[in-house]
Amino acid sequence: MAVIDLGAYGPGFTRDPYPVYAELRARGPVHRVRTPPPEAYEGWLIVGHDEARAALTDPRLSKDSTKRGLVSREDGLMGRHVLIVDPPEHTRLRSLVARSFTMRRVEALRPRVQQITDELLAQMLPKGRADLVEALAYPLPITVICELLGVPDIDRVAFRSLSNEIVTPTSWEAELAAVRRLASYLDELIEDKRCAAPADDLLSDLLRTRAEDGDRLSGSELRAMAFILLIAGHETTVNLITNGVHTLLTHPDQLAALRADMTLLDGAVEELLRFEGPVETATYRYASESMEIAGTAVGEGDTVIIGLDAAGRDAVRFPDPDRFDIHRAPQGHLAFGHGIHYCLGAPLARLEARVALGTLLERCPDLALDGPPGPWLPGMLMRGVRSLPVRW
């Protein structure tokens, strides 16, 4: 099968990949592609919903690159975390984290999420215009996840630069440097918590957590878990809030319908996740044996890229998929994945998005775009914009 160079579509693919995904899907659900620069990685891209859902639970598709004789930068510098391991290692790590990161703990954050949102809007609203990313979409989730983990006040500008470089790298060298700096920071933070009096935060809980058989996270596993919770715990929500506001403001009929009936908010957030989800593709998987995906032969060791946003625009699952409709019942979208790697932080992301969007719309009845959004994030992992100018 010929390799489709997605980079050949130019910057238009980054701004709006959905026509390309539709073109590919019309020819079949699985294609051999080369991702755009700077990564330019070759693998099998799944663009069909049913095929993506099946791939997310296929045990033959491994998340562990070490089984191919490779060691990822995260694995080598951070340690093993739930996104880069398979059962039984994954089962063990996730169960240890799930003991502390519970639904009850997330729901208990609701008043604090509302308070932070109110404080950010109190700073933002008198100005009449702002970059929504800087004023709300970034500071809300980074504050929440830092408080949840027990991370003291950090230089958020510096941390954002590191985080952006890790999830949307500009070069291999810059990504490596960012991972090293964050690993060093987390080592110091964990050591401080070991020596401090017991505290009621998630990272301190993970330090103390033991399974019935006495099992607990090792030092490198704790560092890796803190890394993935800190990075994934805010990056996805930044883009969910930003994409949500951008989508609503560019679909005034749906915005008006939501303003007229705010009981539609929960469904609107689910439709936003389907229509313009914050994670464009799942992190890579590797075929542990020769296999077929939707009739396409995939060789042992081949990389498989599951298109989560592409799956959300599959007309087989979602009729008229390019229409944004907050009355739609979008259950079954794959924005948070599916199966054993389903996003652990999905309840927290939903909570933050509902509070942020609901409060913003309530306080800003004349909210509008104040120019075009900033550049779309490079690469195919995260889907979002660098900035979103708004006025009211």
Tab-separated table of C-alpha atoms in Angstrom:
chain	number	residue	atom	x	y	z
A	1	MET	CA	0.000	0.000	0.000
A	2	ALA	CA	1.319	3.452	-0.934
A	3	VAL	CA	2.246	5.745	1.946
A	4	ILE	CA	0.080	8.879	2.189
A	5	ASP	CA	2.178	11.861	3.245
A	6	LEU	CA	-0.111	13.951	5.437
A	7	GLY	CA	2.501	16.707	5.515
A	8	ALA	CA	1.905	17.212	1.771
A	9	TYR	CA	-1.507	18.682	2.591
A	10	GLY	CA	0.306	21.662	4.085
A	11	PRO	CA	-0.787	23.865	6.997
A	12	GLY	CA	-4.419	23.406	5.968
A	13	PHE	CA	-4.311	19.898	7.406
A	14	THR	CA	-3.323	21.243	10.824
A	15	ARG	CA	-6.053	23.906	10.729
A	16	ASP	CA	-8.779	21.542	9.563
A	17	PRO	CA	-7.906	17.849	9.142
A	18	TYR	CA	-11.499	16.671	8.831
A	19	PRO	CA	-11.850	16.932	5.015
A	20	VAL	CA	-8.686	14.835	4.686
A	21	TYR	CA	-10.016	12.280	7.150
A	22	ALA	CA	-13.308	12.143	5.209
A	23	GLU	CA	-11.407	11.674	1.947
A	24	LEU	CA	-9.415	8.825	3.454
A	25	ARG	CA	-12.458	7.250	5.082
A	26	ALA	CA	-14.253	7.191	1.731
A	27	ARG	CA	-11.412	4.970	0.475
A	28	GLY	CA	-11.290	2.762	3.576
A	29	PRO	CA	-10.944	2.872	7.370
A	30	VAL	CA	-7.176	2.152	7.528
A	31	HIS	CA	-4.303	3.807	5.634
A	32	ARG	CA	-0.514	3.798	5.633
A	33	VAL	CA	0.526	7.393	6.400
A	34	ARG	CA	3.480	9.577	7.236
A	35	THR	CA	2.615	12.145	9.891
A	36	PRO	CA	3.408	15.828	9.311
A	37	PRO	CA	6.734	17.354	10.431
A	38	PRO	CA	8.425	17.715	12.810
A	39	GLU	CA	7.629	14.115	13.729
A	40	ALA	CA	7.188	12.651	10.209
A	41	TYR	CA	6.504	9.178	11.621
A	42	GLU	CA	5.187	6.302	9.505
A	43	GLY	CA	2.342	4.048	10.606
A	44	TRP	CA	-1.191	2.801	10.029
A	45	LEU	CA	-3.857	5.469	10.618
A	46	ILE	CA	-7.380	4.323	11.559
A	47	VAL	CA	-10.063	6.843	10.575
A	48	GLY	CA	-13.271	4.786	11.006
A	49	HIS	CA	-15.219	4.852	14.284
A	50	ASP	CA	-16.001	1.156	14.641
A	51	GLU	CA	-12.472	0.188	13.611
A	52	ALA	CA	-10.971	2.709	16.058
A	53	ARG	CA	-13.155	1.464	18.903
A	54	ALA	CA	-12.142	-2.132	18.206
A	55	ALA	CA	-8.448	-1.210	17.983
A	56	LEU	CA	-8.566	0.544	21.353
A	57	THR	CA	-9.441	-2.768	23.016
A	58	ASP	CA	-7.392	-5.138	20.845
A	59	PRO	CA	-4.799	-6.843	23.093
A	60	ARG	CA	-2.580	-7.449	20.045
A	61	LEU	CA	-1.940	-3.705	19.862
A	62	SER	CA	0.665	-2.989	22.514
A	63	LYS	CA	1.419	0.354	24.177
A	64	ASP	CA	4.849	-0.881	25.286
A	65	SER	CA	7.566	0.215	22.849
A	66	THR	CA	10.195	-1.790	24.756
A	67	LYS	CA	8.659	-4.931	23.257
A	68	ARG	CA	9.980	-3.641	19.925
A	69	GLY	CA	13.434	-3.140	21.407
A	70	LEU	CA	12.819	0.612	21.751
A	71	VAL	CA	12.922	2.778	24.857
A	72	SER	CA	10.887	5.972	24.650
A	73	ARG	CA	12.209	9.226	26.055
A	74	GLU	CA	9.468	9.124	28.689
A	75	ASP	CA	10.256	5.528	29.634
A	76	GLY	CA	13.983	6.113	29.867
A	77	LEU	CA	13.858	9.391	31.814
A	78	MET	CA	10.525	9.365	33.663
A	79	GLY	CA	9.787	5.713	34.320
A	80	ARG	CA	6.860	3.480	33.413
A	81	HIS	CA	3.350	4.928	33.520
A	82	VAL	CA	-0.098	3.697	32.484
A	83	LEU	CA	0.023	5.108	28.947
A	84	ILE	CA	3.109	3.150	27.890
A	85	VAL	CA	2.571	-0.289	29.455
A	86	ASP	CA	0.361	-3.344	28.877
A	87	PRO	CA	-1.348	-5.748	31.281
A	88	PRO	CA	-0.458	-7.086	33.786
A	89	GLU	CA	1.839	-4.116	34.458
A	90	HIS	CA	-0.869	-1.671	33.391
A	91	THR	CA	-3.464	-3.387	35.588
A	92	ARG	CA	-1.177	-3.108	38.608
A	93	LEU	CA	-0.260	0.576	38.073
A	94	ARG	CA	-3.807	1.705	37.310
A	95	SER	CA	-5.284	-0.103	40.296
A	96	LEU	CA	-2.763	1.555	42.630
A	97	VAL	CA	-3.611	5.018	41.268
A	98	ALA	CA	-7.368	4.355	41.217
A	99	ARG	CA	-7.267	3.794	44.988
A	100	SER	CA	-6.519	7.493	45.441
A	101	PHE	CA	-7.865	9.162	42.273
A	102	THR	CA	-11.544	8.370	42.916
A	103	MET	CA	-14.816	9.802	41.611
A	104	ARG	CA	-15.536	10.953	45.144
A	105	ARG	CA	-12.296	12.918	45.205
A	106	VAL	CA	-13.084	14.524	41.844
A	107	GLU	CA	-16.636	15.477	42.841
A	108	ALA	CA	-15.312	17.023	46.049
A	109	LEU	CA	-13.332	19.437	43.828
A	110	ARG	CA	-16.494	20.997	42.345
A	111	PRO	CA	-16.699	23.978	44.754
A	112	ARG	CA	-12.989	24.706	44.298
A	113	VAL	CA	-13.259	24.498	40.489
A	114	GLN	CA	-16.143	26.983	40.666
A	115	GLN	CA	-14.169	29.265	42.987
A	116	ILE	CA	-11.106	29.306	40.729
A	117	THR	CA	-13.310	29.983	37.691
A	118	ASP	CA	-15.032	32.860	39.490
A	119	GLU	CA	-11.678	34.355	40.515
A	120	LEU	CA	-10.268	34.129	36.981
A	121	LEU	CA	-13.369	35.729	35.474
A	122	ALA	CA	-13.284	38.485	38.102
A	123	GLN	CA	-9.810	39.364	36.814
A	124	MET	CA	-10.780	38.968	33.161
A	125	LEU	CA	-14.186	40.618	32.802
A	126	PRO	CA	-13.340	44.265	33.613
A	127	LYS	CA	-10.903	44.303	30.695
A	128	GLY	CA	-13.530	43.822	27.979
A	129	ARG	CA	-11.307	41.576	25.880
A	130	ALA	CA	-8.766	38.809	26.466
A	131	ASP	CA	-6.980	35.802	25.104
A	132	LEU	CA	-9.219	33.079	26.493
A	133	VAL	CA	-6.326	30.607	26.678
A	134	GLU	CA	-4.247	32.887	28.893
A	135	ALA	CA	-7.154	34.228	30.952
A	136	LEU	CA	-9.173	31.053	31.639
A	137	ALA	CA	-8.545	27.876	29.638
A	138	TYR	CA	-4.946	27.416	30.841
A	139	PRO	CA	-4.918	28.779	34.409
A	140	LEU	CA	-8.048	26.881	35.499
A	141	PRO	CA	-6.915	23.292	34.837
A	142	ILE	CA	-3.270	23.900	35.762
A	143	THR	CA	-4.362	25.350	39.115
A	144	VAL	CA	-6.762	22.458	39.741
A	145	ILE	CA	-4.295	19.683	38.870
A	146	CYS	CA	-1.464	21.312	40.842
A	147	GLU	CA	-3.672	21.630	43.913
A	148	LEU	CA	-4.976	18.084	43.473
A	149	LEU	CA	-1.474	16.632	43.227
A	150	GLY	CA	-0.057	18.874	45.916
A	151	VAL	CA	2.335	20.699	43.610
A	152	PRO	CA	3.291	24.050	45.166
A	153	ASP	CA	3.025	27.235	43.171
A	154	ILE	CA	5.193	26.736	40.125
A	155	ASP	CA	6.388	29.075	37.430
A	156	ARG	CA	3.409	28.449	35.184
A	157	VAL	CA	4.935	30.205	32.200
A	158	ALA	CA	8.005	27.968	32.404
A	159	PHE	CA	5.923	24.865	33.069
A	160	ARG	CA	3.633	25.593	30.140
A	161	SER	CA	6.650	25.865	27.864
A	162	LEU	CA	7.897	22.451	29.058
A	163	SER	CA	4.474	20.855	28.749
A	164	ASN	CA	3.878	22.231	25.254
A	165	GLU	CA	7.281	20.972	24.135
A	166	ILE	CA	6.494	17.476	25.423
A	167	VAL	CA	3.040	17.096	23.835
A	168	THR	CA	3.682	19.162	20.678
A	169	PRO	CA	7.472	18.969	20.238
A	170	THR	CA	9.312	21.361	17.943
A	171	SER	CA	12.318	19.045	17.754
A	172	TRP	CA	13.627	15.821	19.261
A	173	GLU	CA	16.344	17.693	21.165
A	174	ALA	CA	13.931	20.251	22.639
A	175	GLU	CA	11.510	17.530	23.721
A	176	LEU	CA	14.329	15.565	25.376
A	177	ALA	CA	15.474	18.645	27.286
A	178	ALA	CA	11.922	19.355	28.464
A	179	VAL	CA	11.428	15.786	29.711
A	180	ARG	CA	14.751	15.929	31.589
A	181	ARG	CA	13.896	19.231	33.287
A	182	LEU	CA	10.464	18.026	34.337
A	183	ALA	CA	11.875	14.714	35.630
A	184	SER	CA	14.361	16.605	37.792
A	185	TYR	CA	11.614	18.857	39.160
A	186	LEU	CA	9.378	15.904	40.021
A	187	ASP	CA	12.225	14.042	41.755
A	188	GLU	CA	12.778	17.039	44.030
A	189	LEU	CA	9.052	17.424	44.677
A	190	ILE	CA	8.583	13.758	45.608
A	191	GLU	CA	11.608	13.812	47.920
A	192	ASP	CA	10.209	16.900	49.667
A	193	LYS	CA	6.917	15.068	50.233
A	194	ARG	CA	8.680	12.000	51.608
A	195	CYS	CA	10.332	14.175	54.238
A	196	ALA	CA	7.301	16.343	55.036
A	197	ALA	CA	4.415	15.674	57.407
A	198	PRO	CA	1.566	13.642	55.835
A	199	ALA	CA	-0.591	15.821	53.597
A	200	ASP	CA	-4.019	15.383	52.042
A	201	ASP	CA	-3.078	15.578	48.364
A	202	LEU	CA	-3.001	12.972	45.621
A	203	LEU	CA	0.778	12.715	45.340
A	204	SER	CA	1.143	12.226	49.095
A	205	ASP	CA	-1.594	9.586	48.942
A	206	LEU	CA	0.251	7.784	46.161
A	207	LEU	CA	3.393	7.790	48.293
A	208	ARG	CA	1.457	6.010	51.056
A	209	THR	CA	-0.812	3.775	48.938
A	210	ARG	CA	-0.352	0.032	49.307
A	211	ALA	CA	-2.365	-2.828	47.809
A	212	GLU	CA	-3.628	-5.679	49.970
A	213	ASP	CA	-0.475	-7.648	49.168
A	214	GLY	CA	1.758	-4.746	50.231
A	215	ASP	CA	2.561	-3.643	46.675
A	216	ARG	CA	3.258	0.047	46.162
A	217	LEU	CA	4.618	2.385	43.500
A	218	SER	CA	8.409	2.497	43.170
A	219	GLY	CA	10.202	5.814	43.051
A	220	SER	CA	10.423	5.851	39.251
A	221	GLU	CA	6.795	4.711	38.932
A	222	LEU	CA	5.668	7.498	41.246
A	223	ARG	CA	7.624	10.066	39.220
A	224	ALA	CA	6.133	8.715	35.981
A	225	MET	CA	2.608	8.766	37.416
A	226	ALA	CA	3.026	12.339	38.646
A	227	PHE	CA	4.303	13.244	35.167
A	228	ILE	CA	1.342	11.802	33.282
A	229	LEU	CA	-1.229	13.174	35.742
A	230	LEU	CA	0.330	16.640	35.626
A	231	ILE	CA	0.710	16.809	31.837
A	232	ALA	CA	-2.469	14.999	30.768
A	233	GLY	CA	-4.392	16.521	33.671
A	234	HIS	CA	-4.265	19.990	32.205
A	235	GLU	CA	-3.315	19.836	28.503
A	236	THR	CA	-6.520	18.100	27.423
A	237	THR	CA	-8.764	20.416	29.451
A	238	VAL	CA	-7.069	23.568	28.118
A	239	ASN	CA	-7.994	22.466	24.615
A	240	LEU	CA	-11.450	21.210	25.570
A	241	ILE	CA	-12.393	24.616	27.003
A	242	THR	CA	-10.752	26.574	24.178
A	243	ASN	CA	-12.155	24.396	21.391
A	244	GLY	CA	-15.538	24.494	23.109
A	245	VAL	CA	-15.718	28.282	23.195
A	246	HIS	CA	-14.400	28.593	19.640
A	247	THR	CA	-16.928	26.065	18.335
A	248	LEU	CA	-19.864	27.697	20.123
A	249	LEU	CA	-18.912	31.189	18.910
A	250	THR	CA	-18.636	29.971	15.313
A	251	HIS	CA	-22.037	28.213	15.548
A	252	PRO	CA	-24.301	31.034	16.789
A	253	ASP	CA	-27.516	29.013	16.409
A	254	GLN	CA	-26.211	26.352	18.769
A	255	LEU	CA	-24.849	28.965	21.172
A	256	ALA	CA	-28.289	30.625	21.251
A	257	ALA	CA	-29.968	27.267	21.874
A	258	LEU	CA	-27.628	26.586	24.791
A	259	ARG	CA	-28.139	30.037	26.289
A	260	ALA	CA	-31.890	29.502	26.058
A	261	ASP	CA	-31.676	26.196	27.930
A	262	MET	CA	-28.577	25.666	30.051
A	263	THR	CA	-29.824	22.199	31.026
A	264	LEU	CA	-28.353	21.227	27.641
A	265	LEU	CA	-24.830	22.004	28.904
A	266	ASP	CA	-23.801	18.433	29.757
A	267	GLY	CA	-24.897	17.199	26.322
A	268	ALA	CA	-23.220	20.181	24.666
A	269	VAL	CA	-19.892	19.254	26.286
A	270	GLU	CA	-20.238	15.696	24.944
A	271	GLU	CA	-20.996	17.032	21.458
A	272	LEU	CA	-17.959	19.321	21.706
A	273	LEU	CA	-15.840	16.284	22.603
A	274	ARG	CA	-17.127	14.489	19.505
A	275	PHE	CA	-16.981	17.435	17.123
A	276	GLU	CA	-13.622	18.984	18.081
A	277	GLY	CA	-12.063	16.757	20.726
A	278	PRO	CA	-8.844	17.886	22.440
A	279	VAL	CA	-6.900	14.710	21.603
A	280	GLU	CA	-6.682	14.181	17.845
A	281	THR	CA	-5.056	10.749	17.931
A	282	ALA	CA	-4.391	8.252	20.702
A	283	THR	CA	-0.804	7.668	21.749
A	284	TYR	CA	0.817	5.091	19.492
A	285	ARG	CA	0.269	1.371	19.642
A	286	TYR	CA	2.441	-1.387	18.130
A	287	ALA	CA	1.282	-4.628	16.540
A	288	SER	CA	2.628	-7.470	18.696
A	289	GLU	CA	2.016	-9.905	15.817
A	290	SER	CA	1.020	-9.847	12.156
A	291	MET	CA	-2.695	-9.067	12.000
A	292	GLU	CA	-5.497	-7.535	9.972
A	293	ILE	CA	-7.407	-4.362	10.782
A	294	ALA	CA	-10.561	-4.011	8.697
A	295	GLY	CA	-9.034	-6.281	6.050
A	296	THR	CA	-5.727	-4.386	5.925
A	297	ALA	CA	-2.591	-6.391	6.670
A	298	VAL	CA	-0.546	-4.903	9.506
A	299	GLY	CA	2.907	-6.354	10.102
A	300	GLU	CA	4.383	-7.336	13.448
A	301	GLY	CA	6.004	-4.299	15.054
A	302	ASP	CA	4.132	-1.794	12.877
A	303	THR	CA	2.902	1.428	14.471
A	304	VAL	CA	-0.860	1.946	14.651
A	305	ILE	CA	-2.298	5.461	15.054
A	306	ILE	CA	-5.930	5.589	16.177
A	307	GLY	CA	-7.734	8.726	15.000
A	308	LEU	CA	-10.032	9.764	17.852
A	309	ASP	CA	-11.206	12.991	16.215
A	310	ALA	CA	-11.485	11.264	12.840
A	311	ALA	CA	-13.714	8.619	14.445
A	312	GLY	CA	-15.957	11.383	15.801
A	313	ARG	CA	-16.742	12.507	12.236
A	314	ASP	CA	-17.630	9.035	10.882
A	315	ALA	CA	-21.102	9.193	9.331
A	316	VAL	CA	-21.594	5.465	9.937
A	317	ARG	CA	-21.749	6.210	13.670
A	318	PHE	CA	-22.810	9.875	13.701
A	319	PRO	CA	-25.255	10.976	10.944
A	320	ASP	CA	-24.369	14.309	9.349
A	321	PRO	CA	-21.110	14.278	11.333
A	322	ASP	CA	-19.844	17.710	10.253
A	323	ARG	CA	-22.912	19.391	11.767
A	324	PHE	CA	-22.391	20.630	15.321
A	325	ASP	CA	-25.638	19.937	17.172
A	326	ILE	CA	-25.921	20.204	20.964
A	327	HIS	CA	-29.193	18.244	20.826
A	328	ARG	CA	-27.369	15.236	19.391
A	329	ALA	CA	-26.916	12.152	21.547
A	330	PRO	CA	-23.171	11.665	20.957
A	331	GLN	CA	-22.755	8.768	23.361
A	332	GLY	CA	-20.112	6.444	22.052
A	333	HIS	CA	-17.606	9.134	21.047
A	334	LEU	CA	-13.989	8.154	21.627
A	335	ALA	CA	-12.611	11.491	22.828
A	336	PHE	CA	-11.379	9.924	26.075
A	337	GLY	CA	-10.446	6.612	24.472
A	338	HIS	CA	-12.047	3.252	25.214
A	339	GLY	CA	-11.137	0.084	27.057
A	340	ILE	CA	-8.446	-0.350	29.697
A	341	HIS	CA	-6.650	2.854	28.680
A	342	TYR	CA	-9.801	5.002	28.968
A	343	CYS	CA	-8.748	8.385	30.354
A	344	LEU	CA	-8.475	8.252	34.138
A	345	GLY	CA	-9.072	12.015	34.309
A	346	ALA	CA	-12.217	12.112	32.138
A	347	PRO	CA	-14.558	12.961	35.065
A	348	LEU	CA	-12.302	15.858	36.103
A	349	ALA	CA	-12.058	17.204	32.526
A	350	ARG	CA	-15.847	17.071	32.157
A	351	LEU	CA	-16.323	18.844	35.493
A	352	GLU	CA	-13.912	21.647	34.617
A	353	ALA	CA	-15.380	22.121	31.127
A	354	ARG	CA	-18.959	22.271	32.399
A	355	VAL	CA	-18.118	24.777	35.125
A	356	ALA	CA	-15.919	26.940	32.885
A	357	LEU	CA	-18.299	27.059	29.916
A	358	GLY	CA	-21.444	27.441	32.008
A	359	THR	CA	-20.012	30.266	34.121
A	360	LEU	CA	-18.448	32.064	31.154
A	361	LEU	CA	-21.696	32.055	29.173
A	362	GLU	CA	-23.655	33.232	32.211
A	363	ARG	CA	-21.284	36.128	32.940
A	364	CYS	CA	-20.683	37.147	29.298
A	365	PRO	CA	-24.021	37.304	27.457
A	366	ASP	CA	-22.405	39.137	24.518
A	367	LEU	CA	-19.239	37.037	24.255
A	368	ALA	CA	-17.786	37.142	20.725
A	369	LEU	CA	-14.592	36.399	18.838
A	370	ASP	CA	-12.145	39.300	18.701
A	371	GLY	CA	-10.175	38.140	15.696
A	372	PRO	CA	-8.939	34.829	14.328
A	373	PRO	CA	-7.587	32.187	16.716
A	374	GLY	CA	-3.859	31.745	17.116
A	375	PRO	CA	-2.052	28.990	15.236
A	376	TRP	CA	-3.308	25.429	15.656
A	377	LEU	CA	-1.016	23.133	17.610
A	378	PRO	CA	1.470	21.222	15.437
A	379	GLY	CA	1.496	17.448	15.214
A	380	MET	CA	-1.399	15.029	15.488
A	381	LEU	CA	-1.612	14.362	19.220
A	382	MET	CA	-3.332	17.456	20.611
A	383	ARG	CA	-6.059	19.462	18.863
A	384	GLY	CA	-6.251	23.097	19.883
A	385	VAL	CA	-5.075	26.659	19.272
A	386	ARG	CA	-2.308	28.675	20.905
A	387	SER	CA	-4.626	31.632	21.558
A	388	LEU	CA	-8.291	32.606	21.255
A	389	PRO	CA	-9.020	36.381	21.264
A	390	VAL	CA	-12.503	37.152	22.656
A	391	ARG	CA	-14.401	40.303	23.673
A	392	TRP	CA	-17.592	41.104	25.541
